[in-house]
Each structure stands twice: as C-alpha cells, then as structure tokens.
Amino acid sequence: MSGRALRKLREEREIAKIEAQDSEEDEEEVDDRKTGGAFLAMMDDSSSDEEESSGTSENLDDDRSDSIDKVILLREENVDSGMAKSHTTTDNNKTGEEDLDALLAEFKNTDESLPVNPHASQDYVSWFQDIIDNFDPRDLDFEFVTRSNLNVGGSAVQEQNASSNSNSRRSRQTCLFGQPREGWGRPPHYIGGGIGMESYENEKGQSLPFPYNLKVVDSDDDAKRNWMHFRNWYKFNYSDTYKKKLDVYKEIQQTGDVNALALFIADNPFVPEALLQLSKVAYQTNRKQEGFTLLLRSLWTYECSSLNNFSPHEKARFFLDSNLKENKPFFETLLQLVKVSSIAGCMRTALAASRYLLAMDPLRDPTGVLLVMDCYALSTMQKEHDVFLIKMVESDKIQLYYEDKEIGNPVGKLLDLPNWAYSYALALYRLEKPNGSQSSFVGKTTSTEALVSAIQTFPFIVEQLLVKSDQDVFGRSMETDWPTLLNSLRSMGSHPNDNSNYDAVVYHASKCACDLVSKIFVERNCTLWAGNEVLKWLYNAAVEAIARGEKQALSPSAALQRYSSIDPQIFDTRERLLPDEANPLDPTLLEMCLVVDQNRRRFLRRGDRVGQPNPLDLLENQARNHAGGLALRGGAVQEIDPDSPMLEVFLQSMLPWNHVEGLPPPR
C-alpha cells in the first residue's frame, strides 16, 4: 500500500473519531435534560425550547466546522512533517553514502597496497571444468528425463521447463537425483545416528591419494589445479549408531539371505549399502520399479548427508577419495544409476551421472565411466554433447594415471583409449557435416585425420565393428573391397611396433587391457557405426591409413592396465535376470521395504545388547567344544529356546548335543 493511501485512510479514521465524540456529547446533553425531572420540564415554555434547539444546532455546526478545520490543519502538518522528514532522510542518506564511499575508497587503497595471492580466491575456473561444462542438473533425475523423452504433457510442459527461473532451478538442485517419495522424510544426520560429511581441512592426519599428491605442475597453473588444497577434499563420516547397523548388515550379507536383508531394511530404512544391495536383487528378479525406488532412497540419503556447498555438478573442485570405505558406497550407488539409466535407454541421465562420477575423481576414474561416457554422449544425438566429447579430448586435461612403481607409474591420454579415439573422430564427423553452405563446427583437426590416427593405433577394431553390426566382410563391390582391406589391417596389428623401450610383459598386460576396453566399445557403439555414410567414411580412412606406410600398429599405453580389473558386466546393455524358480525374494517383505515407518515395531534380536555374545559366535564355540568328544554323557546336553529365529533353531537342532525346549527327546 502506498503512502498516499495510508494518509487518506488515517484522515478518514480521525474524522470518524471526531464525529463519534460529537455524537457522544449530544447524547450526554439529552440525558441531562431527561434527569431534570418533570417539574423543570413544565417550567420551560415553547420560546425557550426554540431558542435552545436553535442554539444547540448552531453549536453543533460550529463544532463540526472546528473539527474539519482541525483535520485540515493536521493534514497540512503531516504533509509538512513528511516533507521535512524526507529532506532529513535524503540528507542523512547523502551523508551516509558519502561516508560509505570514503570507506570503500580507503579499503580499495589498502587492498591495492597488499600483495595478490592467486590461491586465496575461490572464483577461479577449475582445471577439470570441461567435465561439467554446460551441465544440466535436471539430467540427473531419471524420472524427469524419462517424462521429457516421452513428451508427456505436450509442448506446453517443455516450454514451461525451458523458461524456468533461477528459483525453480535451485529447487531442482535440492533434490538432485529426483523428488523423494511421500512419507520418506529426511534421513538422520551424523548427530542423529546417521551419515555426515566433512572436509579434509577440518581433520588432521589426512593425505592426498596418488596421483593428486604429485607436484609436477607449473606455478601458473597451481591455482587451477585445485586438487592440491585440502579444503577441496571431502569424506563421509559414520556415526557410532550407523556403524552398529553396518555390522548387522554385514552379518546378513554373509548369510546370503535376501529376506533377512529385506527385514533389516524395513527396520533401518536409511542404510544406503543395504538399499543398494536389495535394489540390485530387485532388478535381477524383474522388479524394476521397486528396485529404482530403493536406489533413489539410497541416493536421497547421500544427498541429505552431504554438505550444502558440496556440488561437483556446478564446480569441478569437490573431490572424494574412492579408496576410503566411507566414500566407496557412494561411487557404487552412482554407478548403479548409470547402469540402470543406460539399460532403460535414458542416455542423458547415464551421461550426467557419469560426468558427476568423473568430476569427483577425474585422474583415477575408479568406476571406469570413461569406457562408456563417449557412447552415452554420442547416443543422445545432441550437438552439445558432441562438442563436450571433443572438448574433453582437445583440452588434454583428463589424463590416465596408473600406479605401478615397477614400470614407472605410466601416464596416458584420452586418445590412448580405443573408444575415445574412434568416438572423437565420429563426433568431429557429425559436426563437420555441412549445415547449409557452411560447416557447423571446426576443431583442431579434421574427422578423417582423427580416424586415420585411430586406425593406425587400433587397426583390429575396424573388423570387430563390421562383424558386430552384421556387415558383409567377405563381399566386394564397386566402392568397397573389405576382404583385401581387412587382411592389411590384420597384418598391421599382428606385431608390436619395434622400439628400444619394448617390454614383453608390459606389452602383453597392456594389450589385454586394451582388448577388454575394445570389447566394451564394440558392444556399446556398433550401432553408431552401422550407417552407410559412416561405413563409407570408415573405409576411405582405413585405405588412407594403409597407404601411409605404417606396417605395424603402435603399442598400447601402459596406463590402460588400470582398467584390467573392470568387470564388463557392469556396462551390459541388458539386465541379467534370475530364473523364476530360483527367485528367493518374498514379495511381501519387499513391499515392507518400500514403506518408511519410523515408528515401526522392531524385533528383539538376541545378542544385540551389550555384554551378550552373538548367536553365530556362540554356535561356533559350541561346535568347537563338543567336537573333541567332551559330551560323554550322551544325548542332548543343551536346550534351545524355541522363540529364537526359525533358521537359528533349525540349524542348532541339527547338532546332536542340542535339544529344543518343550519337545520330547528323540527315540
């Protein structure tokens, strides 16, 4: 409401108050005349009544005129006082601004006199910023990307999402991996018996892992290579209560009982390790919706446990050591999101989760997402992702480090990976296609040169791509002669390149790792190379590679050995299902896990209280004591509580020295 409206309202209230006072005075005069008695009324004549009535009316008119004059005077005084206040406030503002300008000038002179520290600023561009360049946090939401791919809601929904303001984007970042289900609530934090996070800067005794502890950089790049600062490294912390829950989970994991795991999750709904394990089982039993719900709750737990400033998707200067046991489950959970998204055909989410994983540990790539990230970028069929792939290669900031002191800790580049060498050329080929009369993109090299270099380094991949995409490798035509070309490529890749530093052991270990990476690349990318134009371009590049006279392929980089332990099933294009008759999971217990009930009644577990042994340890001690023939009396010497868990009663009853309480002894 404006100031003018407020003044008008205030004046109306003052007029109403004055009129109310006048009416009260009139009522008092009437009451006085009534209390005068009948005798005084008889003494009055008509003339006196007329004079009094005329006098009272004149007095009322005079009072009203006086009240109106007072209101006008009050209005003028308010206006004058408002003008005076405005003048005083403006004068005060002017003096305050002058004082503020003087203080700012003084601080500016002081700052200019001080030496500049490039490490003190946190606004520098990170060395690994290319990983998250043009990153859309909404791509991490699997359900959001699925709805956008299916075009649910029509173009109006897309326009609304495209025109969302910064507030809506900020709300999306608070629920980075998707909106939590109704009734979940927030998981307990570190103080409440859950998981927390802290920086290395607040904890003593921490050291940076290899290769982040290497100081082999120039002084000009120290500010950009921010992995050297402890304030940029984080770790998850487990509370004592959460550690006890993990101990119980590990015991259940050793038994292999999926139903016991489901009961454990129903009692403890915010244990990410258990949620991830049961999510994998649900996917293998063809319960994808339940499996994704459990996976989303695990991600929601980690998101709530993280610090507010921990945002690897915004600035690539937040690092996690994947070798720490507290951080490793978070990497495994994100890797499961990558796998689930790629199998469902949601490549945008798979690419976004892969970039998120790589940004937290870019020099070691513990989950191996570099083996499939190029496939996800090309499969989205979006220009911005092709540009991202090219920038990753041409920036030359993502290097492959392998820790092995016997061979000198070799370091490689992205183009030393077969998948990135071929995908880089394909991305350039897509962007070099003429858009009208001009090319749509110009890189550091041409697509043909990049493909020729890839074929010279990895010539055997050409035949694998053709065979996997069901191409005719034995036929000839007027344009292609694949049999002759493939024979030349086989001879090129049959022997390593001769050099003085050749080591047979290192070469064969690197070759095995290279074959593993190539197998994953061919399985995932064969359909991208099956087009007629792409095959013709591949043939011409192979002919040029052979014509340049390179009879032997280059040796694979020794840094590829870090991927020798990668399980290829992690990046399968389909989920491996268990047979129906071997399904051990009870659907009723699985439904119990999906409901978060903080007030749910817990089962009394024997051995959980302090001072009481674990039932499994007790059983082991009994077997050790009685195996030596100490039970000489014969028959059962120890009774079993029938209220114990059924599996425990069954296993203990099989031992000859045990007897279930309340049952007759066997004859």
PDB file of C-alpha atoms in Angstrom, residues 61-156:
ATOM      1  CA  ASP A  61     -22.364  23.293  13.265  1.00  0.00           C
ATOM      2  CA  ASP A  62     -19.595  25.292  14.900  1.00  0.00           C
ATOM      3  CA  ASP A  63     -18.105  22.139  16.445  1.00  0.00           C
ATOM      4  CA  ARG A  64     -18.172  20.277  13.102  1.00  0.00           C
ATOM      5  CA  SER A  65     -16.585  23.197  11.292  1.00  0.00           C
ATOM      6  CA  ASP A  66     -13.936  23.389  14.007  1.00  0.00           C
ATOM      7  CA  SER A  67     -13.277  19.634  13.693  1.00  0.00           C
ATOM      8  CA  ILE A  68     -12.932  19.865   9.906  1.00  0.00           C
ATOM      9  CA  ASP A  69     -10.535  22.789  10.324  1.00  0.00           C
ATOM     10  CA  LYS A  70      -8.527  20.681  12.774  1.00  0.00           C
ATOM     11  CA  VAL A  71      -8.365  17.804  10.293  1.00  0.00           C
ATOM     12  CA  ILE A  72      -7.188  20.168   7.548  1.00  0.00           C
ATOM     13  CA  LEU A  73      -4.547  21.596   9.860  1.00  0.00           C
ATOM     14  CA  LEU A  74      -3.450  18.078  10.824  1.00  0.00           C
ATOM     15  CA  ARG A  75      -3.209  17.129   7.152  1.00  0.00           C
ATOM     16  CA  GLU A  76      -1.065  20.164   6.405  1.00  0.00           C
ATOM     17  CA  GLU A  77       1.109  19.448   9.433  1.00  0.00           C
ATOM     18  CA  ASN A  78       1.511  15.820   8.289  1.00  0.00           C
ATOM     19  CA  VAL A  79       2.478  16.933   4.816  1.00  0.00           C
ATOM     20  CA  ASP A  80       4.942  19.475   6.185  1.00  0.00           C
ATOM     21  CA  SER A  81       6.390  16.937   8.606  1.00  0.00           C
ATOM     22  CA  GLY A  82       6.610  14.365   5.793  1.00  0.00           C
ATOM     23  CA  MET A  83       8.423  16.881   3.619  1.00  0.00           C
ATOM     24  CA  ALA A  84      10.761  17.687   6.460  1.00  0.00           C
ATOM     25  CA  LYS A  85      11.360  14.005   7.194  1.00  0.00           C
ATOM     26  CA  SER A  86      12.021  13.299   3.537  1.00  0.00           C
ATOM     27  CA  HIS A  87      14.500  16.167   3.418  1.00  0.00           C
ATOM     28  CA  THR A  88      16.207  14.918   6.560  1.00  0.00           C
ATOM     29  CA  THR A  89      16.290  11.296   5.312  1.00  0.00           C
ATOM     30  CA  THR A  90      17.707  12.377   1.964  1.00  0.00           C
ATOM     31  CA  ASP A  91      20.292  14.461   3.753  1.00  0.00           C
ATOM     32  CA  ASN A  92      21.125  11.537   6.023  1.00  0.00           C
ATOM     33  CA  ASN A  93      21.326   9.193   3.012  1.00  0.00           C
ATOM     34  CA  LYS A  94      23.616  11.600   1.248  1.00  0.00           C
ATOM     35  CA  THR A  95      25.890  11.861   4.239  1.00  0.00           C
ATOM     36  CA  GLY A  96      25.761   8.065   4.709  1.00  0.00           C
ATOM     37  CA  GLU A  97      26.625   7.484   1.059  1.00  0.00           C
ATOM     38  CA  GLU A  98      29.488   9.949   1.290  1.00  0.00           C
ATOM     39  CA  ASP A  99      30.822   8.160   4.377  1.00  0.00           C
ATOM     40  CA  LEU A 100      30.419   4.766   2.647  1.00  0.00           C
ATOM     41  CA  ASP A 101      32.247   5.986  -0.453  1.00  0.00           C
ATOM     42  CA  ALA A 102      35.055   7.236   1.719  1.00  0.00           C
ATOM     43  CA  LEU A 103      35.328   3.864   3.496  1.00  0.00           C
ATOM     44  CA  LEU A 104      35.287   1.937   0.209  1.00  0.00           C
ATOM     45  CA  ALA A 105      37.988   4.182  -1.225  1.00  0.00           C
ATOM     46  CA  GLU A 106      40.105   3.627   1.881  1.00  0.00           C
ATOM     47  CA  PHE A 107      39.694  -0.174   1.694  1.00  0.00           C
ATOM     48  CA  LYS A 108      40.458  -0.112  -2.027  1.00  0.00           C
ATOM     49  CA  ASN A 109      43.716   1.716  -1.432  1.00  0.00           C
ATOM     50  CA  THR A 110      44.577  -0.749   1.319  1.00  0.00           C
ATOM     51  CA  ASP A 111      43.836  -3.776  -0.913  1.00  0.00           C
ATOM     52  CA  GLU A 112      45.900  -2.368  -3.759  1.00  0.00           C
ATOM     53  CA  SER A 113      48.867  -1.995  -1.442  1.00  0.00           C
ATOM     54  CA  LEU A 114      48.678  -5.659  -0.371  1.00  0.00           C
ATOM     55  CA  PRO A 115      50.250  -8.457  -2.481  1.00  0.00           C
ATOM     56  CA  VAL A 116      47.871 -10.550  -4.566  1.00  0.00           C
ATOM     57  CA  ASN A 117      47.500 -14.222  -3.629  1.00  0.00           C
ATOM     58  CA  PRO A 118      46.130 -16.295  -6.528  1.00  0.00           C
ATOM     59  CA  HIS A 119      45.250 -19.176  -4.194  1.00  0.00           C
ATOM     60  CA  ALA A 120      43.060 -17.082  -1.902  1.00  0.00           C
ATOM     61  CA  SER A 121      40.284 -16.660  -4.476  1.00  0.00           C
ATOM     62  CA  GLN A 122      37.729 -19.405  -4.935  1.00  0.00           C
ATOM     63  CA  ASP A 123      36.280 -17.964  -8.152  1.00  0.00           C
ATOM     64  CA  TYR A 124      38.910 -19.334 -10.496  1.00  0.00           C
ATOM     65  CA  VAL A 125      37.995 -21.774 -13.231  1.00  0.00           C
ATOM     66  CA  SER A 126      38.762 -25.332 -12.235  1.00  0.00           C
ATOM     67  CA  TRP A 127      41.254 -27.380 -14.205  1.00  0.00           C
ATOM     68  CA  PHE A 128      38.561 -30.013 -14.804  1.00  0.00           C
ATOM     69  CA  GLN A 129      35.770 -27.574 -15.655  1.00  0.00           C
ATOM     70  CA  ASP A 130      35.365 -29.173 -19.100  1.00  0.00           C
ATOM     71  CA  ILE A 131      33.825 -32.232 -17.415  1.00  0.00           C
ATOM     72  CA  ILE A 132      30.785 -30.276 -16.211  1.00  0.00           C
ATOM     73  CA  ASP A 133      30.701 -27.546 -18.826  1.00  0.00           C
ATOM     74  CA  ASN A 134      27.047 -26.805 -19.799  1.00  0.00           C
ATOM     75  CA  PHE A 135      25.889 -29.387 -17.265  1.00  0.00           C
ATOM     76  CA  ASP A 136      22.130 -29.515 -16.661  1.00  0.00           C
ATOM     77  CA  PRO A 137      21.373 -30.818 -13.128  1.00  0.00           C
ATOM     78  CA  ARG A 138      17.920 -31.937 -14.245  1.00  0.00           C
ATOM     79  CA  ASP A 139      19.532 -34.692 -16.324  1.00  0.00           C
ATOM     80  CA  LEU A 140      20.429 -36.493 -13.094  1.00  0.00           C
ATOM     81  CA  ASP A 141      16.709 -37.001 -12.435  1.00  0.00           C
ATOM     82  CA  PHE A 142      15.858 -40.255 -14.181  1.00  0.00           C
ATOM     83  CA  GLU A 143      12.101 -39.751 -13.953  1.00  0.00           C
ATOM     84  CA  PHE A 144      12.267 -36.183 -15.267  1.00  0.00           C
ATOM     85  CA  VAL A 145      14.347 -37.201 -18.289  1.00  0.00           C
ATOM     86  CA  THR A 146      12.047 -40.140 -18.980  1.00  0.00           C
ATOM     87  CA  ARG A 147       8.992 -37.878 -18.995  1.00  0.00           C
ATOM     88  CA  SER A 148      10.718 -35.392 -21.284  1.00  0.00           C
ATOM     89  CA  ASN A 149      11.761 -38.182 -23.677  1.00  0.00           C
ATOM     90  CA  LEU A 150       8.197 -39.464 -23.822  1.00  0.00           C
ATOM     91  CA  ASN A 151       6.920 -35.879 -24.326  1.00  0.00           C
ATOM     92  CA  VAL A 152       4.395 -36.221 -21.506  1.00  0.00           C
ATOM     93  CA  GLY A 153       2.279 -33.078 -21.297  1.00  0.00           C
ATOM     94  CA  GLY A 154       2.998 -31.799 -24.797  1.00  0.00           C
ATOM     95  CA  SER A 155       4.954 -28.765 -25.839  1.00  0.00           C
ATOM     96  CA  ALA A 156       3.482 -26.608 -23.068  1.00  0.00           C
TER      97      ALA A 156
END
